[in-house]
Amino acid sequence: MTATSAPRRAAAPPATGGGPAPARPLPWLLPVLFFIGLFYLWPIIDALRLAFTDASLLDREANFSLDAIGAMLGSAALGTVLRNTAVFTLGSVFGQLLLGLAIALLVVRGERNNLRGMLVLRTLVLAAWVIPGIANGVIWQMLFSEAPFGAINSTLRLVGIPPVAWLSNPDNAMMSAIIATVWQGTAYSMILLYAALRSIDDTLYEAAAVDAATPWERLWFITLPELRGALLVNAILIVIMTLNTFDVIISLTGGGPGRATEVLALYAYNTVFYNFDLAGGSVLSILLMAISLTLAAIVAMFLPRSGRP
Amino acid sequence: MIQSRRSRIGNALTYAAVIPLAAFFLIPVIWLVSLSVRTPQEVFLGASRLIPEAPTLANFGQVLTDGGFRLYLWNSVKLAFLGAAGAVAFAAPASYAFSRMTFRGKPALMMGILAVQMVSGLVILIPLYRYMDRLGLLETHFGTTLLYISAGIPVTVWLLKTSFDAVPMELEEAAAIDGLGRFETFLRITLPLAAPGVASALILNVILNWSQFLIPFVMLSESAKWPISVAIFNYAGATNATTTQLLAAACLVAVVPTLIVFLALQRLIVRALTSGALKG
């Protein structure tokens, strides 16, 4: 979808006569193949194998067994965890996409009209993105805290509104985790959609102006259709990122209260590193991978053809 | 006239949306700064002391000296930079091959590299924990750095390919006529010409590594080896309401370096994000 913005690509086939020697790519690729093989492919295969054993983190012996798969898929906690994962992922992804799109549209509109302060907004949003996830959880805990130093509740008290149990009430805790995640992750959607917006052909808007289209019509009939590819790619990437990370949750709520914010990635982590159940954790992490790939494939089906280079 | 009035209303509406959004993104950081310079008494006064009456820098001193955060900062710097340099060094030749050579299976290989990036770190870390244990690399910065490098490689391959694509072929052809070998051409012509792209890839890796939590959390249990992300997490678990100002100071110490790098190099980072991401 960047075809219009990068017309001067130099990657033509090697020139004939006087050009570089014929390509022997293997030595060039070797370091990357080594890392990918050793640190991605082999561990994935091993995780699959471990899922069919009774391996624990502490001893090295492992025998073939289907117990782990049965125990994990049959556990009472899994239903709660999967529901949490669905709510957390949906909430975070929609929040990031909508807010990211809104900010990108505002910044582009502001820049077209030479408004001041657009760079400030863009910088603030991106600054939240570079803050480590763990620090993000700690910061939001200080905002949501029900102790006297909690920013939101102490402000509410100042204006005479009773404090809200942002983190100790199970229903609110999930919302709070989503807010903290959206705060940090919006930057990514914003910057992708900002770049995509800037690459939309201006003549489309000029034609719309001739037809006296309203701003709403321009958004609905030009901008959103043109952004479709970028929105979908963006959705795939953040769905996967949201499913796979739990650092904001672990430092904001630790998965609690109870299991109220325990998502699948955190559950898998706890199974391995707190219960030392290597086989069970492998089952869960493979389930996580299967869910990510399925969702990515479903979203990818809606991609316009020829989206990829 | 009508047009300009309409655009004035539009501008006012734009600001009406921009200002609360900016506040949403700014306030958490302001609150963190506010708590970090308070005395314990003022911490308990909450929002009424957003600007403390008796601001103090003592919290930072205490965190950096007694809390050991100087060491954690150094560990973070070390891991983030070594991991980033390794990812760029190992990815660059492959990116060059993807940019300049045609060979069978190239598109499939490139998509494969993109696909592994989508695999959860957890899937990989669970079996790797055992290997690392057997190889004696648990609790070492060497083993941890290897994992940082492998985490950074997929996105780095794509970022560098994009920047090599932008280097004109003619210069390399001239170098070939002058008798330079392919690797020398890459090292002496392409790499320097793609320097801004290489720098963006390096910085993006450093920022992502600075945030990295899962890898060091699993690999390193000795506090002397922790990077700041793991240290903050453990510190948050060990503090209570009476030491919130210290936790805020520690958190700010973890956040400020990456914010400074980001603000100084925003243009490069934004470029890396947009060029790499749009390929997706």
Coordinates of C-alpha atoms in Angstrom, one line a residue, chain A residues 80-92 144 165-182 249 252-253 255-257 259-264:
Chain A
T80 CA -12.3 -17.6 32.7
V81 CA -8.8 -16.9 31.3
L82 CA -10.0 -17.2 27.7
R83 CA -13.0 -14.9 28.4
N84 CA -10.6 -12.4 30.0
T85 CA -8.3 -12.7 27.0
A86 CA -11.1 -12.0 24.6
V87 CA -12.4 -9.0 26.5
F88 CA -8.9 -7.6 27.0
T89 CA -7.8 -8.1 23.4
L90 CA -11.0 -6.8 21.8
G91 CA -11.1 -3.7 24.1
S92 CA -7.5 -2.9 23.7
F144 CA -6.0 4.3 39.7
A165 CA -12.6 1.0 43.0
W166 CA -10.6 1.0 39.7
L167 CA -8.4 -1.9 40.6
S168 CA -10.1 -3.8 43.4
N169 CA -13.4 -4.3 41.8
P170 CA -13.1 -7.2 39.2
D171 CA -15.3 -5.5 36.6
N172 CA -13.4 -2.2 36.8
A173 CA -10.0 -3.9 36.9
M174 CA -10.3 -5.2 33.4
M175 CA -11.4 -1.7 32.1
S176 CA -8.4 -0.1 33.9
A177 CA -6.0 -2.6 32.3
I178 CA -7.5 -1.8 28.9
I179 CA -7.1 1.9 29.5
A180 CA -3.5 1.6 30.4
T181 CA -2.8 -0.6 27.4
V182 CA -4.6 1.8 25.0
I249 CA -1.1 -6.4 33.4
L252 CA -0.8 -3.1 37.1
T253 CA -3.0 -5.8 38.6
G255 CA -3.8 -10.7 37.0
G256 CA -6.2 -10.0 39.9
P257 CA -8.3 -9.4 41.8
R259 CA -8.4 -14.1 38.1
A260 CA -10.3 -11.0 36.9
T261 CA -7.5 -9.8 34.6
E262 CA -5.5 -13.0 34.1
V263 CA -5.0 -13.3 30.3
L264 CA -3.8 -16.4 28.5

